[in-house]
Short mmCIF file of C-alpha atoms and ligand atoms in Angstrom, two decimals:
data_model
loop_
_atom_site.label_atom_id
_atom_site.label_comp_id
_atom_site.label_asym_id
_atom_site.label_seq_id
_atom_site.Cartn_x
_atom_site.Cartn_y
_atom_site.Cartn_z
CA UNK A 1 19.10 161.44 198.17
CA UNK A 2 21.59 164.01 198.74
CA UNK A 3 21.33 164.84 202.06
CA UNK A 4 21.29 168.94 202.89
CA UNK A 5 22.55 170.65 205.68
CA UNK A 6 21.61 173.47 207.14
CA UNK A 7 21.52 176.81 205.48
CA UNK A 8 23.51 178.59 208.73
CA UNK A 9 25.58 175.46 208.31
CA UNK A 10 26.23 176.65 204.28
CA UNK A 11 27.05 180.07 205.39
CA UNK A 12 29.71 179.13 207.65
CA UNK A 13 30.87 177.07 204.85
CA UNK A 14 31.04 179.67 202.46
CA UNK A 15 32.55 181.84 204.75
CA UNK A 16 35.33 179.54 204.96
CA UNK A 17 35.70 179.39 201.52
CA UNK A 18 36.63 182.54 201.50
CA UNK A 19 38.98 182.38 203.88
CA UNK A 20 41.70 181.34 200.99
CA UNK A 21 39.86 182.22 197.80
CA UNK A 22 38.81 186.38 197.78
CA UNK A 23 35.62 186.99 198.00
CA UNK A 24 35.00 188.36 194.98
CA UNK A 25 35.70 184.99 193.57
CA UNK A 26 33.68 182.98 195.76
CA UNK A 27 30.19 183.74 193.71
CA UNK A 28 26.37 183.26 195.18
CA UNK A 29 23.86 185.36 192.98
CA UNK A 30 21.78 183.57 191.04
CA UNK A 31 23.15 184.91 187.27
CA UNK A 32 26.03 182.56 188.30
CA UNK A 33 24.67 180.07 189.53
CA UNK A 34 22.12 179.24 186.55
CA UNK A 35 25.43 180.02 184.35
CA UNK A 36 28.43 178.03 185.86
CA UNK A 37 25.48 175.45 186.94
CA UNK A 38 24.67 174.37 183.14
CA UNK A 39 26.25 172.84 180.16
CA UNK A 40 24.16 172.97 176.97
CA UNK A 41 22.10 169.72 177.77
CA UNK A 42 19.30 172.32 179.30
CA UNK A 43 17.91 169.19 180.84
CA UNK A 44 18.31 170.00 184.45
CA UNK A 45 18.37 172.71 186.72
CA UNK A 46 21.03 174.29 187.96
CA UNK A 47 21.40 174.57 191.55
CA UNK A 48 25.26 175.07 193.16
CA UNK A 49 25.66 176.15 196.19
CA UNK A 50 28.34 178.49 195.32
CA UNK A 51 30.91 179.09 191.97
CA UNK A 52 34.51 179.81 192.97
CA UNK A 53 36.91 180.65 190.64
CA UNK A 54 40.29 179.90 191.83
CA UNK A 55 43.16 182.24 190.66
CA UNK A 56 46.09 179.68 191.29
CA UNK A 57 46.94 176.29 191.53
CA UNK A 58 47.59 176.39 195.06
CA UNK A 59 43.64 177.61 195.45
CA UNK A 60 42.64 174.84 193.63
CA UNK A 61 44.40 171.96 196.22
CA UNK A 62 43.37 174.23 199.40
CA UNK A 63 39.89 173.91 197.85
CA UNK A 64 40.08 170.11 197.12
CA UNK A 65 41.77 169.55 200.47
CA UNK A 66 38.24 172.09 202.23
CA UNK A 67 35.99 170.04 200.35
CA UNK A 68 37.24 166.51 201.57
CA UNK A 69 37.13 168.13 205.27
CA UNK A 70 34.07 169.22 204.83
CA UNK A 71 32.56 166.65 202.26
CA UNK A 72 31.20 169.16 199.79
CA UNK A 73 30.76 168.23 196.34
CA UNK A 74 33.08 169.67 193.93
CA UNK A 75 32.02 170.31 190.06
CA UNK A 76 35.10 171.33 187.55
CA UNK A 77 33.46 173.44 184.98
CA UNK A 78 35.11 174.59 181.98
CA UNK A 79 33.55 176.54 179.12
CA UNK A 80 30.41 174.38 179.56
CA UNK A 81 29.63 173.89 176.29
CA UNK A 82 29.24 169.61 176.88
CA UNK A 83 26.36 167.89 175.81
CA UNK A 84 25.57 164.92 178.52
CA UNK A 85 25.62 166.80 181.33
CA UNK A 86 28.80 166.36 182.81
CA UNK A 87 29.37 169.77 183.88
CA UNK A 88 26.01 170.12 185.30
CA UNK A 89 25.46 171.34 189.31
CA UNK A 90 22.35 170.72 190.51
CA UNK A 91 22.76 168.90 193.84
CA UNK A 92 24.12 171.63 195.68
CA UNK A 93 27.52 171.35 194.92
CA UNK A 94 30.47 173.89 194.44
CA UNK A 95 30.88 174.31 190.93
CA UNK A 96 35.39 175.22 190.24
CA UNK A 97 35.51 177.41 187.42
CA UNK A 98 39.11 177.13 185.47
CA UNK A 99 38.00 180.65 183.74
CA UNK A 100 40.85 182.65 186.09
CA UNK A 101 43.68 179.57 184.93
CA UNK A 102 43.71 180.63 181.53
CA UNK A 103 47.20 181.79 180.74
CA UNK A 104 49.39 180.19 178.06
CA UNK A 105 52.78 179.59 180.38
CA UNK A 106 55.48 178.36 177.77
CA UNK A 107 56.24 177.23 173.92
CA UNK A 108 58.90 175.40 172.98
CA UNK A 109 59.70 175.52 169.47
CA UNK A 110 62.18 172.71 169.28
CA UNK A 111 59.61 170.57 171.16
CA UNK A 112 56.40 171.82 169.15
CA UNK A 113 55.06 171.99 172.13
CA UNK A 114 52.94 174.52 174.37
CA UNK A 115 52.36 174.46 177.92
CA UNK A 116 48.69 175.81 179.07
CA UNK A 117 46.50 176.56 182.05
CA UNK A 118 43.30 174.48 182.03
CA UNK A 119 41.03 177.33 181.26
CA UNK A 120 42.18 178.75 178.05
CA UNK A 121 39.84 178.84 175.25
CA UNK A 122 40.55 176.34 172.56
CA UNK A 123 40.37 179.38 169.88
CA UNK A 124 43.05 180.87 171.88
CA UNK A 125 45.00 177.88 171.55
CA UNK A 126 44.68 177.28 167.71
CA UNK A 127 45.47 181.13 166.91
CA UNK A 128 48.77 181.14 169.56
CA UNK A 129 49.75 177.81 167.00
CA UNK A 130 48.60 179.89 163.95
CA UNK A 131 50.94 182.73 165.10
CA UNK A 132 54.13 180.44 165.48
CA UNK A 133 53.49 178.73 161.88
CA UNK A 134 52.37 175.29 163.58
CA UNK A 135 48.59 173.71 164.19
CA UNK A 136 46.45 172.41 167.02
CA UNK A 137 44.27 170.24 165.27
CA UNK A 138 41.47 169.29 167.58
CA UNK A 139 38.97 171.44 166.13
CA UNK A 140 34.81 171.14 166.63
CA UNK A 141 32.03 174.12 166.73
CA UNK A 142 32.35 175.03 170.11
CA UNK A 143 35.92 175.78 170.23
CA UNK A 144 35.43 179.97 170.37
CA UNK A 145 33.93 178.71 174.19
CA UNK A 146 35.39 175.43 175.02
CA UNK A 147 38.66 175.27 177.31
CA UNK A 148 41.62 173.35 176.90
CA UNK A 149 40.78 171.89 180.68
CA UNK A 150 37.16 170.95 179.45
CA UNK A 151 38.41 169.38 176.32
CA UNK A 152 41.07 167.30 177.85
CA UNK A 153 38.24 165.91 180.60
CA UNK A 154 35.69 164.77 178.02
CA UNK A 155 38.62 163.54 175.62
CA UNK A 156 37.00 165.76 173.17
CA UNK A 157 37.09 164.72 169.27
CA UNK A 158 35.64 167.04 166.21
CA UNK A 159 35.91 167.41 163.04
CA UNK A 160 39.31 166.42 161.86
CA UNK A 161 39.66 162.83 163.83
CA UNK A 162 40.06 161.30 160.77
CA UNK A 163 43.60 162.56 159.99
CA UNK A 164 44.81 163.73 163.43
CA UNK A 165 42.77 161.66 166.08
CA UNK A 166 41.23 163.04 169.60
CA UNK A 167 42.44 165.23 172.61
CA UNK A 168 44.19 162.84 173.93
CA UNK A 169 47.03 162.20 171.05
CA UNK A 170 47.92 165.43 171.53
CA UNK A 171 48.74 166.16 175.69
CA UNK A 172 52.17 165.13 176.15
CA UNK A 173 51.68 166.32 180.05
CA UNK A 174 49.32 167.25 182.35
CA UNK A 175 48.92 168.37 186.12
CA UNK A 176 46.06 167.70 187.81
CA UNK A 177 45.28 167.96 191.49
CA UNK A 178 43.85 164.69 192.65
CA UNK A 179 40.43 164.13 194.18
CA UNK A 180 42.65 163.52 197.57
CA UNK A 181 44.11 166.98 197.22
CA UNK A 182 47.55 165.59 195.87
CA UNK A 183 49.20 167.38 192.88
CA UNK A 184 50.37 165.21 190.14
CA UNK A 185 52.88 166.47 187.56
CA UNK A 186 51.83 163.70 185.12
CA UNK A 187 54.40 163.12 181.77
CA UNK A 188 56.09 166.24 181.59
CA UNK A 189 55.62 166.18 178.19
CA UNK A 190 57.76 163.33 177.08
CA UNK A 191 57.17 161.57 174.26
CA UNK A 192 58.62 158.38 174.60
CA UNK A 193 57.83 157.36 178.64
CA UNK A 194 58.08 153.85 179.86
CA UNK A 195 58.17 154.23 183.32
CA UNK A 196 54.73 152.29 184.86
CA UNK A 197 51.22 152.88 184.17
CA UNK A 198 50.27 156.32 182.69
CA UNK A 199 48.13 157.96 184.79
CA UNK A 200 47.68 160.93 182.51
CA UNK A 201 45.65 158.75 179.82
CA UNK A 202 43.41 158.40 183.15
CA UNK A 203 42.06 162.04 183.66
CA UNK A 204 41.41 162.31 179.69
CA UNK A 205 38.18 161.65 179.42
CA UNK A 206 37.61 161.37 183.05
CA UNK A 207 34.86 164.19 183.39
CA UNK A 208 36.34 165.55 186.75
CA UNK A 209 35.53 162.54 188.26
CA UNK A 210 38.72 161.95 189.39
CA UNK A 211 40.45 165.51 190.10
CA UNK A 212 40.93 168.66 188.83
CA UNK A 213 43.21 169.43 185.53
CA UNK A 214 44.46 172.58 185.89
CA UNK A 215 47.57 172.77 183.30
CA UNK A 216 48.13 170.68 180.05
CA UNK A 217 51.23 170.19 177.25
CA UNK A 218 50.26 169.73 174.19
CA UNK A 219 51.67 168.90 171.06
CA UNK A 220 51.66 171.29 167.88
CA UNK A 221 52.11 170.18 164.38
CA UNK A 222 52.43 171.49 160.75
CA UNK A 223 49.33 173.07 159.43
CA UNK A 224 47.59 171.68 156.63
CA UNK A 225 48.61 172.21 153.30
CA UNK A 226 45.87 174.37 151.21
CA UNK A 227 42.82 172.48 152.42
CA UNK A 228 39.83 171.85 150.02
CA UNK A 229 36.48 171.20 150.79
CA UNK A 230 33.51 169.32 148.65
CA UNK A 231 30.39 168.63 149.34
CA UNK A 232 28.48 165.91 147.83
CA UNK A 233 25.00 165.74 147.25
CA UNK A 234 24.42 161.39 148.09
CA UNK A 235 20.52 160.22 147.43
CA UNK A 236 21.38 156.86 149.50
CA UNK A 237 22.53 155.57 152.75
CA UNK A 238 24.91 153.29 151.11
CA UNK A 239 26.13 155.56 149.29
CA UNK A 240 28.02 158.07 151.89
CA UNK A 241 30.11 154.86 152.63
CA UNK A 242 31.24 154.25 149.47
CA UNK A 243 32.23 157.55 148.68
CA UNK A 244 34.21 157.06 152.20
CA UNK A 245 36.14 154.23 150.32
CA UNK A 246 36.12 155.47 146.96
CA UNK A 247 37.56 159.41 148.27
CA UNK A 248 40.16 157.79 151.29
CA UNK A 249 42.02 155.71 149.20
CA UNK A 250 43.50 158.71 146.84
CA UNK A 251 43.08 161.88 148.84
CA UNK A 252 44.74 162.67 152.26
CA UNK A 253 41.48 163.53 154.01
CA UNK A 254 41.43 165.58 157.20
CA UNK A 255 37.52 165.65 157.50
CA UNK A 256 34.95 162.95 156.26
CA UNK A 257 31.39 164.18 157.81
CA UNK A 258 27.75 163.75 156.73
CA UNK A 259 24.32 165.75 157.38
CA UNK A 260 21.19 164.83 156.46
CA UNK A 261 18.59 167.29 153.81
CA UNK A 262 16.14 167.41 157.09
CA UNK A 263 19.36 168.85 158.74
CA UNK A 264 20.54 171.11 156.14
CA UNK A 265 16.91 172.64 155.91
CA UNK A 266 17.74 174.10 160.03
CA UNK A 267 20.95 175.59 159.27
CA UNK A 268 19.41 177.32 155.66
CA UNK A 269 16.80 178.59 157.88
CA UNK A 270 19.40 180.43 159.72
CA UNK A 271 20.62 182.50 156.65
CA UNK A 272 23.12 179.68 154.49
CA UNK A 273 22.89 179.13 151.22
CA UNK A 274 22.55 175.68 149.62
CA UNK A 275 25.71 174.21 148.35
CA UNK A 276 24.34 173.41 144.88
CA UNK A 277 20.41 173.50 143.45
CA UNK A 278 20.11 169.50 143.56
CA UNK A 279 18.52 168.43 147.08
CA UNK A 280 19.05 165.12 147.90
CA UNK A 281 18.76 162.93 151.18
CA UNK A 282 22.01 163.16 152.22
CA UNK A 283 25.76 164.99 152.07
CA UNK A 284 28.98 164.22 152.78
CA UNK A 285 31.50 166.97 153.57
CA UNK A 286 34.99 166.17 152.91
CA UNK A 287 38.45 168.05 153.09
CA UNK A 288 41.39 167.23 151.47
CA UNK A 289 45.09 168.59 151.26
CA UNK A 290 45.20 170.24 147.69
CA UNK A 291 48.33 171.95 147.37
CA UNK A 292 49.14 170.76 143.55
CA UNK A 293 47.03 170.55 140.72
CA UNK A 294 47.35 166.62 141.10
CA UNK A 295 44.80 166.99 144.07
CA UNK A 296 42.51 169.12 141.99
CA UNK A 297 42.41 166.45 138.92
CA UNK A 298 42.14 163.66 141.60
CA UNK A 299 39.20 164.60 143.50
CA UNK A 300 37.58 165.74 140.14
CA UNK A 301 38.19 162.71 138.67
CA UNK A 302 36.80 160.63 141.97
CA UNK A 303 33.83 162.64 141.62
CA UNK A 304 32.86 161.66 138.00
CA UNK A 305 33.54 158.49 139.06
CA UNK A 306 31.08 157.80 141.87
CA UNK A 307 28.74 160.25 139.47
CA UNK A 308 28.64 156.90 137.13
CA UNK A 309 28.39 154.76 140.29
CA UNK A 310 25.41 156.66 141.09
CA UNK A 311 26.99 157.82 144.76
CA UNK A 312 26.16 160.94 144.09
CA UNK A 313 24.19 163.44 142.11
CA UNK A 314 25.84 166.87 142.55
CA UNK A 315 28.60 168.21 144.40
CA UNK A 316 30.86 171.46 145.03
CA UNK A 317 34.81 172.19 145.59
CA UNK A 318 36.09 175.20 147.22
CA UNK A 319 38.03 177.48 145.32
CA UNK A 320 39.15 179.42 147.96
CA UNK A 321 39.65 179.50 151.53
CA UNK A 322 36.45 181.68 152.15
CA UNK A 323 34.35 179.01 150.49
CA UNK A 324 35.80 176.36 152.22
CA UNK A 325 34.68 178.21 155.62
CA UNK A 326 31.45 178.67 153.87
CA UNK A 327 30.83 175.40 152.78
CA UNK A 328 31.55 174.08 156.45
CA UNK A 329 29.28 175.96 158.14
CA UNK A 330 26.47 173.68 156.36
CA UNK A 331 28.15 171.14 158.92
CA UNK A 332 29.17 173.19 161.80
CA UNK A 333 25.86 175.30 162.45
CA UNK A 334 24.09 172.43 162.93
CA UNK A 335 23.92 171.74 166.36
CA UNK A 336 23.55 174.97 167.44
CA UNK A 337 20.65 175.98 164.46
CA UNK A 338 18.62 173.01 166.32
CA UNK A 339 19.00 173.85 169.86
CA UNK A 340 16.05 176.04 170.04
CA UNK A 341 14.28 172.09 169.61
CA UNK A 342 15.63 171.21 172.41
CA UNK A 343 16.99 168.01 170.42
CA UNK A 344 17.22 165.10 172.32
CA UNK A 345 21.15 163.56 171.49
CA UNK A 346 22.52 160.36 170.81
CA UNK A 347 26.32 160.58 170.22
CA UNK A 348 27.29 156.76 168.91
CA UNK A 349 29.68 155.00 167.00
CA UNK A 350 31.17 151.47 165.69
CA UNK A 351 33.93 150.51 164.02
CA UNK A 352 34.01 152.36 160.53
CA UNK A 353 33.51 148.57 159.12
CA UNK A 354 30.12 148.50 160.54
CA UNK A 355 28.70 151.60 159.64
CA UNK A 356 26.96 150.47 156.56
CA UNK A 357 25.15 147.89 158.80
CA UNK A 358 24.53 150.36 160.94
CA UNK A 359 23.08 152.88 159.10
CA UNK A 360 20.91 150.24 157.58
CA UNK A 361 19.41 149.05 161.12
CA UNK A 362 19.02 152.67 162.45
CA UNK A 363 17.16 153.96 159.67
CA UNK A 364 15.06 151.03 159.69
CA UNK A 365 14.01 151.23 163.50
CA UNK A 366 14.50 155.12 163.83
CA UNK A 367 11.63 155.33 161.39
CA UNK A 368 9.71 152.50 162.92
CA UNK A 369 9.83 154.45 166.60
CA UNK A 370 9.79 157.68 165.48
CA UNK A 371 6.94 158.23 162.90
CA UNK A 372 5.52 161.55 164.51
CA UNK A 373 9.02 163.19 165.63
CA UNK A 374 11.56 164.96 163.38
CA UNK A 375 14.76 163.32 163.06
CA UNK A 376 18.04 164.42 162.10
CA UNK A 377 21.12 162.60 161.24
CA UNK A 378 24.68 164.27 160.96
CA UNK A 379 28.58 163.54 162.50
CA UNK A 380 31.64 162.22 161.65
CA UNK A 381 30.61 159.03 159.89
CA UNK A 382 34.44 158.85 158.53
CA UNK A 383 35.18 157.97 162.72
CA UNK A 384 32.55 155.89 162.75
CA UNK A 385 30.31 158.87 164.65
CA UNK A 386 27.26 159.45 164.13
CA UNK A 387 25.16 162.10 166.17
CA UNK A 388 20.61 161.05 165.77
CA UNK A 389 18.98 164.13 166.87
CA UNK A 390 15.37 163.94 167.72
CA UNK A 391 13.70 167.28 167.88
CA UNK A 392 11.12 167.83 170.73
CA UNK A 393 7.46 168.57 169.27
CA UNK A 394 6.41 172.55 170.74
CA UNK A 395 3.70 170.97 172.40
CA UNK A 396 4.88 168.02 174.11
CA UNK A 397 6.33 168.39 177.89
CA UNK A 398 10.43 168.16 177.95
CA UNK A 399 10.27 165.13 180.56
CA UNK A 400 7.94 163.41 178.58
CA UNK A 401 9.98 163.90 175.39
CA UNK A 402 12.65 162.71 177.24
CA UNK A 403 11.07 159.73 178.11
CA UNK A 404 9.83 158.56 174.76
CA UNK A 405 13.25 159.19 173.83
CA UNK A 406 14.93 157.17 176.25
CA UNK A 407 12.96 154.54 175.58
CA UNK A 408 14.28 154.14 171.94
CA UNK A 409 17.55 154.89 172.90
CA UNK A 410 17.46 151.39 174.32
CA UNK A 411 16.51 149.92 170.78
CA UNK A 412 19.38 151.56 169.51
CA UNK A 413 22.01 150.61 171.98
CA UNK A 414 20.91 146.65 171.73
CA UNK A 415 22.18 146.97 168.27
CA UNK A 416 25.15 148.70 169.18
CA UNK A 417 25.77 146.53 171.84
CA UNK A 418 25.72 144.11 168.60
CA UNK A 419 27.81 145.41 166.81
CA UNK A 420 30.39 146.38 169.43
CA UNK A 421 29.90 149.82 169.82
CA UNK A 422 29.59 152.87 172.33
CA UNK A 423 26.77 154.57 173.82
CA UNK A 424 28.68 157.73 173.73
CA UNK A 425 31.60 157.92 170.88
CA UNK A 426 32.71 161.94 172.12
CA UNK A 427 29.86 163.80 174.20
CA UNK A 428 30.79 161.63 177.13
CA UNK A 429 28.49 159.78 179.88
CA UNK A 430 28.16 162.60 182.16
CA UNK A 431 24.37 162.36 183.23
CA UNK A 432 22.65 161.56 180.43
CA UNK A 433 23.99 158.78 178.84
CA UNK A 434 24.52 157.59 182.75
CA UNK A 435 21.99 155.19 182.27
CA UNK A 436 22.60 152.90 179.36
CA UNK A 437 26.80 152.77 180.50
CA UNK A 438 26.34 149.26 181.09
CA UNK A 439 25.37 148.77 177.06
CA UNK A 440 29.56 149.83 176.25
CA UNK A 441 30.70 148.47 179.40
CA UNK A 442 30.34 145.24 181.53
CA UNK A 443 29.55 144.97 184.78
CA UNK A 444 33.23 144.13 185.64
CA UNK A 445 34.75 146.53 183.67
CA UNK A 446 32.96 149.26 185.29
CA UNK A 447 33.56 147.55 188.83
CA UNK A 448 37.65 148.55 187.76
CA UNK A 449 36.04 152.45 186.78
CA UNK A 450 34.82 152.71 190.39
CA UNK A 451 38.20 151.34 192.04
CA UNK A 452 39.70 153.97 190.10
CA UNK A 453 37.60 157.00 191.29
CA UNK A 454 38.11 155.22 194.95
CA UNK A 455 42.17 155.24 194.53
CA UNK A 456 41.92 158.73 193.60
CA UNK A 457 38.82 160.17 194.93
CA UNK A 458 37.94 158.36 198.37
CA UNK A 459 35.27 160.66 199.72
CA UNK A 460 33.42 160.91 196.52
CA UNK A 461 33.88 165.03 196.59
CA UNK A 462 34.70 165.13 192.55
CA UNK A 463 31.81 165.21 190.52
CA UNK A 464 29.85 162.65 192.14
CA UNK A 465 26.39 160.64 190.27
CA UNK A 466 28.48 161.84 187.18
CA UNK A 467 29.66 158.49 184.67
CA UNK A 468 28.30 156.31 187.23
CA UNK A 469 26.48 156.61 190.84
CA UNK A 470 28.75 155.80 193.82
CA UNK A 471 28.72 152.73 195.03
CA UNK A 472 30.33 153.31 198.73
CA UNK A 473 28.57 157.00 200.08
CA UNK A 474 26.93 159.77 198.40
CA UNK A 475 28.90 162.70 199.51
CA UNK A 476 27.04 165.42 201.35
CA UNK A 477 26.07 168.42 199.82
CA UNK A 478 25.06 171.30 201.82
CA UNK A 479 21.80 172.71 200.42
CA UNK A 480 21.38 176.23 198.74
CA UNK A 481 20.96 179.05 201.33
CA UNK A 482 18.16 181.82 200.09
C1 MLT B 501 28.83 168.25 166.15
O1 MLT B 501 29.39 167.34 165.70
O2 MLT B 501 28.15 169.28 165.82
C2 MLT B 501 28.96 168.24 167.66
O3 MLT B 501 29.02 167.22 168.44
C3 MLT B 501 27.59 168.78 168.67
C4 MLT B 501 26.37 167.48 168.44
O4 MLT B 501 26.68 166.49 167.86
O5 MLT B 501 25.14 168.75 167.99
ZN1 ZN B 502 30.52 166.06 167.18
#
C-alpha cells in the first residue's frame, strides 16, 4: 500500500508547486481530477492529488525535480485515450498534463520532418502534413483526441501498420525529461546515427515510467496514391488469412482489417448501414493504392478468384473518397459503439504465419469458456493483431465480470505463449495487463526492464505501478486533500 501523508502536508506540497507553476494550472477541482485521472478503461476510480499543466519544458523539469525532492508520484498524461490504464492516477499521484505544450515548432521540407511538442493532437499533425502535401501515416480512431507524446509513450499502432509500421518507425528525435529531472535531446532528427545505445527507443513504449516526453521530431512521407477500400464478407475463419495471402501478393495494401458480424451489429445499431445484403460471420476490410485502372482490374479479378475458392461470399469496393470513409467507419466505430457495455479487452498478437492456428485455438477456447457472454472479434489481422472484446452483461457486477474474464485470459495467454505471441499488441501493459506480463517476458528479461527503470528513475516517481510493480521501494504519494 502507498503510505499517505496528512492533508496539511499535501496542502504545503501544492503550495510548493504553485511557486513555479502558475496557480491556475495546478488544479484540484473534482472535475479536473476525474477527467485527468483516468483513461478510456473506466475500470479504476480516479484519485489524483492534483492535475498540473506545465507550460514550458523548464516547468516540466522543475516539476520532476520537485517530485524527486518530495517523493511524489507523477503520471504523465496525453489525450488519455489509452485502453490499459497506463494514464490512470488512482493513488494520490500528480497528473502531469501535456495539454499546454501543444505547438508545432518546426517543419523542414528537405528532411520531410516536423518537430512538435508532446501535447499536439494526432489529427492536428496529420492535417499539418497534408497541408504540406505530405503524410503522417500513424492513424487510428482516436486521432481527434490522442496526443503525439501519448502515442510515443505507447508506441501506438493503428490501422496502417501493415504498410507503415508503428509510431516507433516515425520518431527521428525525442526530447525527454528523465525521472531524474535531466533533459535529454535524443537523436536530433538523424536518419543514421550509430553512436551507441539509442535511448530514444527506450522511451518509445515506456508508458511514462522512465520520464516525460516533451518534444518529438517525426518523419513524414508521401501521401497514399488514390486509396480504395474493399469490404468482403467471409463465411469462415479460415477464409480470412486465405484472403490475406491472395490480396497481399498482388496489390499494395495499406490496411488489412477484420471484424465479426457480432461486432458489425453494434455499429449498425448506431446508424451505419450494412456494406451489402449478405450477412457473413466475418468481414475483412482491405485498403490498397489504386492509382490506375490496372489495380482496379486486379482487385476485381482477385475478388472473382477468391469467391470461386469459397473464401468470400460478397463484397463491395469504394467508388469515391466519401464511400471509402463510410466503409472505414464500419471497422473504426466498433470500439466506441461497444463502450457502453464496458467490454473486457484482449489485444493480442502473434507472427502472421501463426494467425490461422491462433484463430482456430481461440475460437475453440472462447466458445467453451464464454458460453453466456457476447464475444466480439475485430482487429488488425494483417499485422497478426486481434482485439477480443467480451461485453459485460448489464446485471453483472464489474469486478466479478473482470475476475471471470481475467481467469479466461490466463488460458488465452497460455495459447499465446505456445505461439510466441504477446499479451499486448498495441494497447500497452499499464495496469490491466500487468498481472500477465510474465506470459510474454520472462523473469530475466523483466529484471533488465527494472534495471533500466532504476537508471532513469531511481526514486520510482515516474508512473509507479504501471507495467510492473516497483522492486525497490514504493514512492510516497500524499493522500488527497479534502
Ligand atoms: C481499435 O483497433 O479499434 C482500437 O485499438 C481500439 C479497440 O481495440 O477497441
Ligand atoms: Zn486496434
